[in-house]
Tab-separated table of N, CA, C and O in Angstrom:
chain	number	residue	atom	x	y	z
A	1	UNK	N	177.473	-9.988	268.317
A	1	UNK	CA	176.990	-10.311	266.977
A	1	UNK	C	176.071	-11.528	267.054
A	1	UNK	O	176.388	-12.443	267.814
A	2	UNK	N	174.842	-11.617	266.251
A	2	UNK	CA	173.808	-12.830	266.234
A	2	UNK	C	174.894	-13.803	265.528
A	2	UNK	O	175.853	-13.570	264.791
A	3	UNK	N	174.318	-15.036	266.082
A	3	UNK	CA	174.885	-15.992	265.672
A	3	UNK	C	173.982	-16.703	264.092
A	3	UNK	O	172.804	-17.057	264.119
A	4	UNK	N	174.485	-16.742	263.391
A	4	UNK	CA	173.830	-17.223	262.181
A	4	UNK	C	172.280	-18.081	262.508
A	4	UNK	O	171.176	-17.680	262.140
A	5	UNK	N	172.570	-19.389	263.318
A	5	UNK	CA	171.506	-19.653	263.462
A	5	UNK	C	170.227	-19.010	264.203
A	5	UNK	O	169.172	-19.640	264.117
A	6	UNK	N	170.245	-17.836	264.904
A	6	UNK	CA	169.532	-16.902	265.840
A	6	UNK	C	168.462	-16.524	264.658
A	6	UNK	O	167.321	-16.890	264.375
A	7	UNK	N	169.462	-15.557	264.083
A	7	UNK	CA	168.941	-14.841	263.115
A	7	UNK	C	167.846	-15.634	261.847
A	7	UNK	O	166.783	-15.191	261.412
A	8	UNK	N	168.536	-16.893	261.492
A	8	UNK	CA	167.491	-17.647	260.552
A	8	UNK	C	166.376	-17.703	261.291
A	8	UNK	O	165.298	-17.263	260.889
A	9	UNK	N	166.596	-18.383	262.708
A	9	UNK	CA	164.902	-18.620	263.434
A	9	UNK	C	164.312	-17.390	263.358
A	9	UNK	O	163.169	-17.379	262.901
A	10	UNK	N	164.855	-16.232	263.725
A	10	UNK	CA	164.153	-15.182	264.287
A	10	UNK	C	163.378	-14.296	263.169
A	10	UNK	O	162.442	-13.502	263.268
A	11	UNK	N	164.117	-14.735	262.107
A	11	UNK	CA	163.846	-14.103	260.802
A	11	UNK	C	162.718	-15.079	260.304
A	11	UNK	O	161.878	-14.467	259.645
A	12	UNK	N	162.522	-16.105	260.402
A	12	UNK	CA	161.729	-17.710	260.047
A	12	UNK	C	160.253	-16.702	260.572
A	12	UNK	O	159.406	-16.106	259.906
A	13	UNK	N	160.495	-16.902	262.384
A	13	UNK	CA	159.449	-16.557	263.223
A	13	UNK	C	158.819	-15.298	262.826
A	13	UNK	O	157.594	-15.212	262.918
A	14	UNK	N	159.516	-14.301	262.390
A	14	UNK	CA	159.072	-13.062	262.223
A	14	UNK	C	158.345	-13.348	260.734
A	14	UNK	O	157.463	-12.509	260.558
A	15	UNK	N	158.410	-13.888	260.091
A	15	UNK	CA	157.674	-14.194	258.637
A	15	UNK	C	156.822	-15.074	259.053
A	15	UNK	O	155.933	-15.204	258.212
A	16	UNK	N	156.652	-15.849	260.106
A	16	UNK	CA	155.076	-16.051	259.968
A	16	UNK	C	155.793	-17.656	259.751
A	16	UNK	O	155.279	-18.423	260.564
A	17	UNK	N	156.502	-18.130	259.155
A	17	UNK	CA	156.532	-19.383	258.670
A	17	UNK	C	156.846	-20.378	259.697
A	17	UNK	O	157.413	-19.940	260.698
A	18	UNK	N	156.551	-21.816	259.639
A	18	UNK	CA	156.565	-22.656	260.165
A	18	UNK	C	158.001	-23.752	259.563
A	18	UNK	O	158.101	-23.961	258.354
A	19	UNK	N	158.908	-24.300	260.447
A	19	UNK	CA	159.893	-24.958	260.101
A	19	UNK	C	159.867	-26.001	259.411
A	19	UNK	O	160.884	-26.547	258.984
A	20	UNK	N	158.275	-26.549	259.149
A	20	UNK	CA	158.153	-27.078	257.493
A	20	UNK	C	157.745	-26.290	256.444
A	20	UNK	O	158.049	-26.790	255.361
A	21	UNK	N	157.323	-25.521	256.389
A	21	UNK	CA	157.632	-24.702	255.106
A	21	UNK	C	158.667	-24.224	254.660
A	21	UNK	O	158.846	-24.140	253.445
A	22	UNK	N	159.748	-23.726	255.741
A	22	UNK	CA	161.369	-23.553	255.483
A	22	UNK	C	161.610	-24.301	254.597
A	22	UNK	O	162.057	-24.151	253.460
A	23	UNK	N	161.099	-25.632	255.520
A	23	UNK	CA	162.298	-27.301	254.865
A	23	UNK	C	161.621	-27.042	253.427
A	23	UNK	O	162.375	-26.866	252.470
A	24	UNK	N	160.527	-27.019	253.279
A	24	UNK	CA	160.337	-27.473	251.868
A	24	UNK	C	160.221	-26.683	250.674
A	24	UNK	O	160.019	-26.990	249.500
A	25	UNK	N	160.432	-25.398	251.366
A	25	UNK	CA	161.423	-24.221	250.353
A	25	UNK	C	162.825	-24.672	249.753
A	25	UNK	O	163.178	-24.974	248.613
A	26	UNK	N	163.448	-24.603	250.908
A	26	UNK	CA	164.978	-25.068	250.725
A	26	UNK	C	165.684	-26.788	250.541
A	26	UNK	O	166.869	-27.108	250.645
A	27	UNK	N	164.363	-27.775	250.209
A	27	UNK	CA	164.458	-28.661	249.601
A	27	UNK	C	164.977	-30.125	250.700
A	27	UNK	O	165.189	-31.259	250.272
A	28	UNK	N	165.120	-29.559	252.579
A	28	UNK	CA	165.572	-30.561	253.080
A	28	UNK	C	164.303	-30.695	254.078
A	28	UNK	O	163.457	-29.817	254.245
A	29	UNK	N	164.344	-32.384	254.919
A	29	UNK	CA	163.603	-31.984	255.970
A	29	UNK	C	163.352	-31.199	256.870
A	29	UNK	O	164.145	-30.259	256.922
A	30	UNK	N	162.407	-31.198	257.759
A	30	UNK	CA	161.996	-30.221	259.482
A	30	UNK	C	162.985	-30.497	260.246
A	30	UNK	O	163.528	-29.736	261.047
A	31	UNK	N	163.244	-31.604	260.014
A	31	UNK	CA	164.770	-31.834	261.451
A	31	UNK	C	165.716	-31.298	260.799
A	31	UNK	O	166.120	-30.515	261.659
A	32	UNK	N	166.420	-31.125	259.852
A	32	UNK	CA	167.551	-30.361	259.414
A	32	UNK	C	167.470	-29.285	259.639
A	32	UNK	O	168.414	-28.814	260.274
A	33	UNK	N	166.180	-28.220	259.197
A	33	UNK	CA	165.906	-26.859	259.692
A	33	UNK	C	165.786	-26.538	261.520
A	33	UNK	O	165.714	-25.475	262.138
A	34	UNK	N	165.799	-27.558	261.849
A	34	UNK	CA	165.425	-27.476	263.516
A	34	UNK	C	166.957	-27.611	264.004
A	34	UNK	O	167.233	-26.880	264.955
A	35	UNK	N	167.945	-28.384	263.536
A	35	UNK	CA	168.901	-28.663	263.610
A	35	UNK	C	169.647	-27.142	263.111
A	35	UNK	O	170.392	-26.417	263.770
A	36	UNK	N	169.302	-27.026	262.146
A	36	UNK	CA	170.395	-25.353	261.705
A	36	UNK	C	169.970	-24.722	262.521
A	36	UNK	O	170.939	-24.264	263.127
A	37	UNK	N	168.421	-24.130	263.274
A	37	UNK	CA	168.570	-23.027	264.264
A	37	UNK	C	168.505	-22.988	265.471
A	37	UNK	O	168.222	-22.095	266.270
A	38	UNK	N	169.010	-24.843	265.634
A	38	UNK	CA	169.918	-24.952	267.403
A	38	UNK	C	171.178	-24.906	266.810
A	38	UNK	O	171.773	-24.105	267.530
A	39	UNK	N	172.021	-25.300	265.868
A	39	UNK	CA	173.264	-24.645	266.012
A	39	UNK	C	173.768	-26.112	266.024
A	39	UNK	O	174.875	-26.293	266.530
A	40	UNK	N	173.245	-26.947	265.640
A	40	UNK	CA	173.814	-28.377	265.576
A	40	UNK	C	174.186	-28.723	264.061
A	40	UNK	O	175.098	-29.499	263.776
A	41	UNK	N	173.464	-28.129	263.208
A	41	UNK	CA	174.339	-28.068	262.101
A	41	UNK	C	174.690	-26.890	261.332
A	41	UNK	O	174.250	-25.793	261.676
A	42	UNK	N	175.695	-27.061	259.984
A	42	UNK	CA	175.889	-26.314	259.670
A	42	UNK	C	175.392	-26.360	258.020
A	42	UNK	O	175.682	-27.320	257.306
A	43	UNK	N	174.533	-25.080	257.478
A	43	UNK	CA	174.160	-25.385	256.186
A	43	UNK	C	174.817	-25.744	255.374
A	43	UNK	O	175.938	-25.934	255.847
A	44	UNK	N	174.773	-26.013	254.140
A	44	UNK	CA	175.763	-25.944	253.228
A	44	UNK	C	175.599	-24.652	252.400
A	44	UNK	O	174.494	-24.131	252.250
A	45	UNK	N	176.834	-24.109	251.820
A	45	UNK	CA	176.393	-22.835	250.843
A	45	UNK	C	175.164	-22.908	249.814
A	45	UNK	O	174.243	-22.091	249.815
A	46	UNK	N	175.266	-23.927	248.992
A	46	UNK	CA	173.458	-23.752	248.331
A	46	UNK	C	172.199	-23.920	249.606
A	46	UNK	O	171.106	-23.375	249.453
A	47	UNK	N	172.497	-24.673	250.748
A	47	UNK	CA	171.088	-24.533	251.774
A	47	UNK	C	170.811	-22.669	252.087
A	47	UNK	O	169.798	-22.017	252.340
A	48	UNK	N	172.365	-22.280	251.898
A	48	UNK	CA	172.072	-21.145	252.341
A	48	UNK	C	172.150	-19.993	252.258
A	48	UNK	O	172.175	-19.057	253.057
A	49	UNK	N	172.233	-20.234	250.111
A	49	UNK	CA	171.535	-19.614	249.315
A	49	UNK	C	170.212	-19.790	249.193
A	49	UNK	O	169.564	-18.780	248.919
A	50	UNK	N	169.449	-21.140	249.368
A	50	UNK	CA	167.997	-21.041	249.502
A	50	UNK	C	167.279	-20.407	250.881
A	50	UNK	O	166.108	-20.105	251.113
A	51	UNK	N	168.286	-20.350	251.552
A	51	UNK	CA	167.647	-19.873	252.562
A	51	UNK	C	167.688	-18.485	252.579
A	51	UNK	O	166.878	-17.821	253.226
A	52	UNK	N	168.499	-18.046	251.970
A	52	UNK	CA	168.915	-16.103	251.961
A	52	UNK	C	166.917	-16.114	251.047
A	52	UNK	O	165.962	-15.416	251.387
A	53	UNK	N	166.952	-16.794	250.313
A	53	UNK	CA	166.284	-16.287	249.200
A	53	UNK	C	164.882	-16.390	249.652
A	53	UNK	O	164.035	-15.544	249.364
A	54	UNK	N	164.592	-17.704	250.541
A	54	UNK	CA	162.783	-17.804	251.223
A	54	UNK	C	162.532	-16.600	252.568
A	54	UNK	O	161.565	-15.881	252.818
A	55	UNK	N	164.194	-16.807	253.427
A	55	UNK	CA	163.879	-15.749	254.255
A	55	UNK	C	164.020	-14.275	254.159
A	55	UNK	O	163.832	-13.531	255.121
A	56	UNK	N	164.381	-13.843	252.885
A	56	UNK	CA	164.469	-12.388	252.578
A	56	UNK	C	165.873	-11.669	253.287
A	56	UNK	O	165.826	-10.540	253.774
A	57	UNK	N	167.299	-12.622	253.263
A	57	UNK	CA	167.676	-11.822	254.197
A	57	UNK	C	169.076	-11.846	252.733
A	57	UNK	O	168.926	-12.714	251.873
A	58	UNK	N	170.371	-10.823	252.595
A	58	UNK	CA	171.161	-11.066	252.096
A	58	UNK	C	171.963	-12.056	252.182
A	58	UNK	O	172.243	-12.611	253.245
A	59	UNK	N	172.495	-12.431	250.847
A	59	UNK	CA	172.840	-13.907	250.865
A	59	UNK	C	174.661	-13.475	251.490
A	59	UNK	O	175.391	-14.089	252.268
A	60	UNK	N	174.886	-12.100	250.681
A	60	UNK	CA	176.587	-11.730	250.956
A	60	UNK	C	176.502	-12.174	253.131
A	60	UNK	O	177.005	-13.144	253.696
A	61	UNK	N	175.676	-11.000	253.769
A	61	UNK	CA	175.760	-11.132	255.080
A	61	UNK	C	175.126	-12.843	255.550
A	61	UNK	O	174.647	-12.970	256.678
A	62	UNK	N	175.168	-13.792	254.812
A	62	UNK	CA	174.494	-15.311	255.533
A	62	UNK	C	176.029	-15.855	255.595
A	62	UNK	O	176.628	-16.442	256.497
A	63	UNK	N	176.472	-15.407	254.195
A	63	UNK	CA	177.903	-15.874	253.724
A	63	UNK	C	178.874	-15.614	254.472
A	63	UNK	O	179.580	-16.524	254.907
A	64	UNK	N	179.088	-14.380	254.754
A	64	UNK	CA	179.803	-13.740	255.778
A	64	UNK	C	179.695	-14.112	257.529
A	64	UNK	O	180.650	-13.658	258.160
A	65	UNK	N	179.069	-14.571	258.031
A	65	UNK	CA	178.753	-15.386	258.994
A	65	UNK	C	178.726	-16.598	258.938
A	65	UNK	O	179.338	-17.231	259.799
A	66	UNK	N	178.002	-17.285	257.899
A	66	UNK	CA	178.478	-18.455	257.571
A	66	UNK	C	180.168	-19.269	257.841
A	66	UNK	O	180.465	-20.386	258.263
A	67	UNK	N	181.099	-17.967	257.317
A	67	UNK	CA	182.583	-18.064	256.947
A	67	UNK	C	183.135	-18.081	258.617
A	67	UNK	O	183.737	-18.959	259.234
A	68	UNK	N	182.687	-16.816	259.013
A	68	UNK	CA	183.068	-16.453	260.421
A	68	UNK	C	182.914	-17.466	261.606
A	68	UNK	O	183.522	-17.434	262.676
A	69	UNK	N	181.924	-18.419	261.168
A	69	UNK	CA	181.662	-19.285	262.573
A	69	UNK	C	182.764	-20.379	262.339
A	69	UNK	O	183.561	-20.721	263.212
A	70	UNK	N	182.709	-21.092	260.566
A	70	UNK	CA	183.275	-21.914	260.245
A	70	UNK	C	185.189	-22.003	260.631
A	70	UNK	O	185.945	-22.908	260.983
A	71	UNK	N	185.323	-20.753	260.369
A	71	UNK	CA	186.942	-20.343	260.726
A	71	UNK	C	187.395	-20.260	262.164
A	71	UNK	O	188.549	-20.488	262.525
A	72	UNK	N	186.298	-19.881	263.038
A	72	UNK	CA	186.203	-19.607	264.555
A	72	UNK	C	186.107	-21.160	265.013
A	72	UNK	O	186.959	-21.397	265.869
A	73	UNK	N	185.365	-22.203	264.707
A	73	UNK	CA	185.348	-23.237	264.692
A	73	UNK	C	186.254	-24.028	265.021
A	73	UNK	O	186.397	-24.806	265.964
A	74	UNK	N	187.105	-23.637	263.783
A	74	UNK	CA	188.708	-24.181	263.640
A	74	UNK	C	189.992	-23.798	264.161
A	74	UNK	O	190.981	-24.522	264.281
A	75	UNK	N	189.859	-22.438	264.491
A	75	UNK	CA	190.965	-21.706	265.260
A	75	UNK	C	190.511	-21.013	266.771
A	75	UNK	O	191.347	-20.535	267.537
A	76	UNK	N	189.359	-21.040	266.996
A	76	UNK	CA	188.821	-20.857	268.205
A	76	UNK	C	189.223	-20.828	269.464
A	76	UNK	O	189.106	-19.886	270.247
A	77	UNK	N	189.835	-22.166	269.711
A	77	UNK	CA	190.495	-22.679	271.084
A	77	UNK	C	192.275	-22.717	270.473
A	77	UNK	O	192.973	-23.388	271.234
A	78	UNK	N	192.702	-22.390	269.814
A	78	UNK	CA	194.428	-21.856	270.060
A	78	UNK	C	194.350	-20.567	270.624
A	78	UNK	O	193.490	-19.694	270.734
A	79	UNK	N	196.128	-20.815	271.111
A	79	UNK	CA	196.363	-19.524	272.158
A	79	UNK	C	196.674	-18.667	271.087
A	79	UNK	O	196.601	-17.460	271.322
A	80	UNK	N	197.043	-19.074	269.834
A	80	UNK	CA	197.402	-17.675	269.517
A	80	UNK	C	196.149	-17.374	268.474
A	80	UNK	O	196.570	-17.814	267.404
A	81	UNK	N	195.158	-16.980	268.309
A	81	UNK	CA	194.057	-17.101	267.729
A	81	UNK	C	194.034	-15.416	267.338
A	81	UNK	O	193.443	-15.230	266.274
A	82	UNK	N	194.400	-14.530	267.787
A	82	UNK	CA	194.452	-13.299	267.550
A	82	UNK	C	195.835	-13.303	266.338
A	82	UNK	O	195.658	-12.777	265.239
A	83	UNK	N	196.675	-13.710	266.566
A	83	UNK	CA	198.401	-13.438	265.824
A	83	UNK	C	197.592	-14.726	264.318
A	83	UNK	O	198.388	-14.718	263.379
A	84	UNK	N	196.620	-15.460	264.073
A	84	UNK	CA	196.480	-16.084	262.952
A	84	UNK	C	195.294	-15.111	262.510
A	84	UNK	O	195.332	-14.934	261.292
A	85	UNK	N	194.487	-14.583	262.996
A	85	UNK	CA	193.592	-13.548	262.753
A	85	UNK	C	194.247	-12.725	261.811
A	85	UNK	O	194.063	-12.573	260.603
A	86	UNK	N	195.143	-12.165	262.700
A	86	UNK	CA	196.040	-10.909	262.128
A	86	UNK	C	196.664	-10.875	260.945
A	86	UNK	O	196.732	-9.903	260.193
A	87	UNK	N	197.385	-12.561	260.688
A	87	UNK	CA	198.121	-12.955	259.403
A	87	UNK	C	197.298	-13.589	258.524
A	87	UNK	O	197.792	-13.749	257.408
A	88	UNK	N	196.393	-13.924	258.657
A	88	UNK	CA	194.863	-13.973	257.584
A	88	UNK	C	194.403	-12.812	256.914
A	88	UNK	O	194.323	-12.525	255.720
A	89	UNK	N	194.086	-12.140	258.084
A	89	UNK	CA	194.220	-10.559	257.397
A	89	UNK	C	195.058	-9.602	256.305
A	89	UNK	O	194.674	-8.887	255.380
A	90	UNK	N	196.692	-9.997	256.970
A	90	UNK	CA	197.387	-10.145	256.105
A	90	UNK	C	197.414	-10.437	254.657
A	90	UNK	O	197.459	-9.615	253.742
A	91	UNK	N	197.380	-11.749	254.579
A	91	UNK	CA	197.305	-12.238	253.417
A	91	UNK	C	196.024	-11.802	252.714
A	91	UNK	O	196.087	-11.559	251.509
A	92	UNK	N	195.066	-11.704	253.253
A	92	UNK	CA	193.883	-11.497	252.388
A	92	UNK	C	193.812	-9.858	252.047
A	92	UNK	O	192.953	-9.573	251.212
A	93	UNK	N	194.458	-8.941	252.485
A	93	UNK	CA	194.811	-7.826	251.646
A	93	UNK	C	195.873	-7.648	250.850
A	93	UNK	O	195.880	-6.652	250.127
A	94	UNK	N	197.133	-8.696	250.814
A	94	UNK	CA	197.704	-9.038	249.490
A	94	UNK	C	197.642	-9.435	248.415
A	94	UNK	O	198.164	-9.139	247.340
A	95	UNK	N	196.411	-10.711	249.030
A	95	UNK	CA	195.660	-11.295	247.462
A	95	UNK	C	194.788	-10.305	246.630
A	95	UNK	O	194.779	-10.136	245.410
A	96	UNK	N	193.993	-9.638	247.691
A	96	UNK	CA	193.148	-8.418	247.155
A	96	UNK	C	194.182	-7.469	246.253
A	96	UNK	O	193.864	-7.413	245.065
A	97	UNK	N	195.301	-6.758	246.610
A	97	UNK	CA	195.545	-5.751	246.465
A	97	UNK	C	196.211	-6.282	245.087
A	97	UNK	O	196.311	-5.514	244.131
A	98	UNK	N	196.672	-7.645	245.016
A	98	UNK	CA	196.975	-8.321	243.643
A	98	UNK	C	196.403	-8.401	242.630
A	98	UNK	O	196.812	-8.463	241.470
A	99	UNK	N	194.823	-8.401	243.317
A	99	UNK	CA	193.858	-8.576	242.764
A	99	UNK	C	193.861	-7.599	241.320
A	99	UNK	O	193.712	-7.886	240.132
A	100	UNK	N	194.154	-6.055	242.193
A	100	UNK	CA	193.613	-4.842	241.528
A	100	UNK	C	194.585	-4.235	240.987
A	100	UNK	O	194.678	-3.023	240.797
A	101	UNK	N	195.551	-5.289	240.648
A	101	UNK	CA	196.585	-4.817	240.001
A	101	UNK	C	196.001	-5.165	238.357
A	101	UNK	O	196.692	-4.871	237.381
C-alpha cells in the first residue's frame, strides 16, 4: 500500500504543481509541504482536507490512511499488534452494529 505521503508527491508531480503552490493552496509554508512528502510530518485533518481538495484526490481515502499510519505509529512495535488489531476490530463492529440499531 502507498504510503500517504508517496501518493501526495506523486499526485502534486503528476498535476504539474510546484511545492509552493501546494503550500499556498493549503495555507502553510514549502517546508511543511516538503516535510509531509518525506514523511517527517504529519498533516493535520483540515491540512488534509485542503489537500484532498487542491490535489483532486478523495478526502474519505487521505482520511483512511491518514488513520492507518497514525494507529500503526502507536501500536506498530508491540508483540501483540495483530491480537489489538483484532480487538479494535472488534469493537468497532459493535459500535457500528449499535449504531444501526
Amino acid at each position: 500500500m502507498k504510503q500517504l505521503s508517496q501518493l501526495l508527491k506523486s499526485k502534486r508531480e503528476s498535476k504539474g504543481l510546484l511545492l509552493r503552490e501546494v503550500a499556498s493552496e493549503i495555507e502553510v509554508d514549502t517546508a511543511l509541504v516538503s516535510k509531509i512528502e518525506n514523511s517527517d510530518r504529519r498533516p493535520t485533518k483540515e491540512q488534509l482536507k485542503k489537500l484532498s481538495k487542491t490535489l483532486e484526490i478523495d478526502f474519505t481515502k487521505l482520511l483512511t490512511m491518514w488513520y492507518v499510519e497514525k494507529i500503526y505509529e502507536e501500536i506498530g512495535d508491540e508483540n501483540n499488534v495483530q491480537e489489538i488489531v483484532r480487538e479494535l476490530n472488534r469493537v468497532v463492529r459493535k459500535k457500528v452494529s449499535q449504531t444501526k440499531k
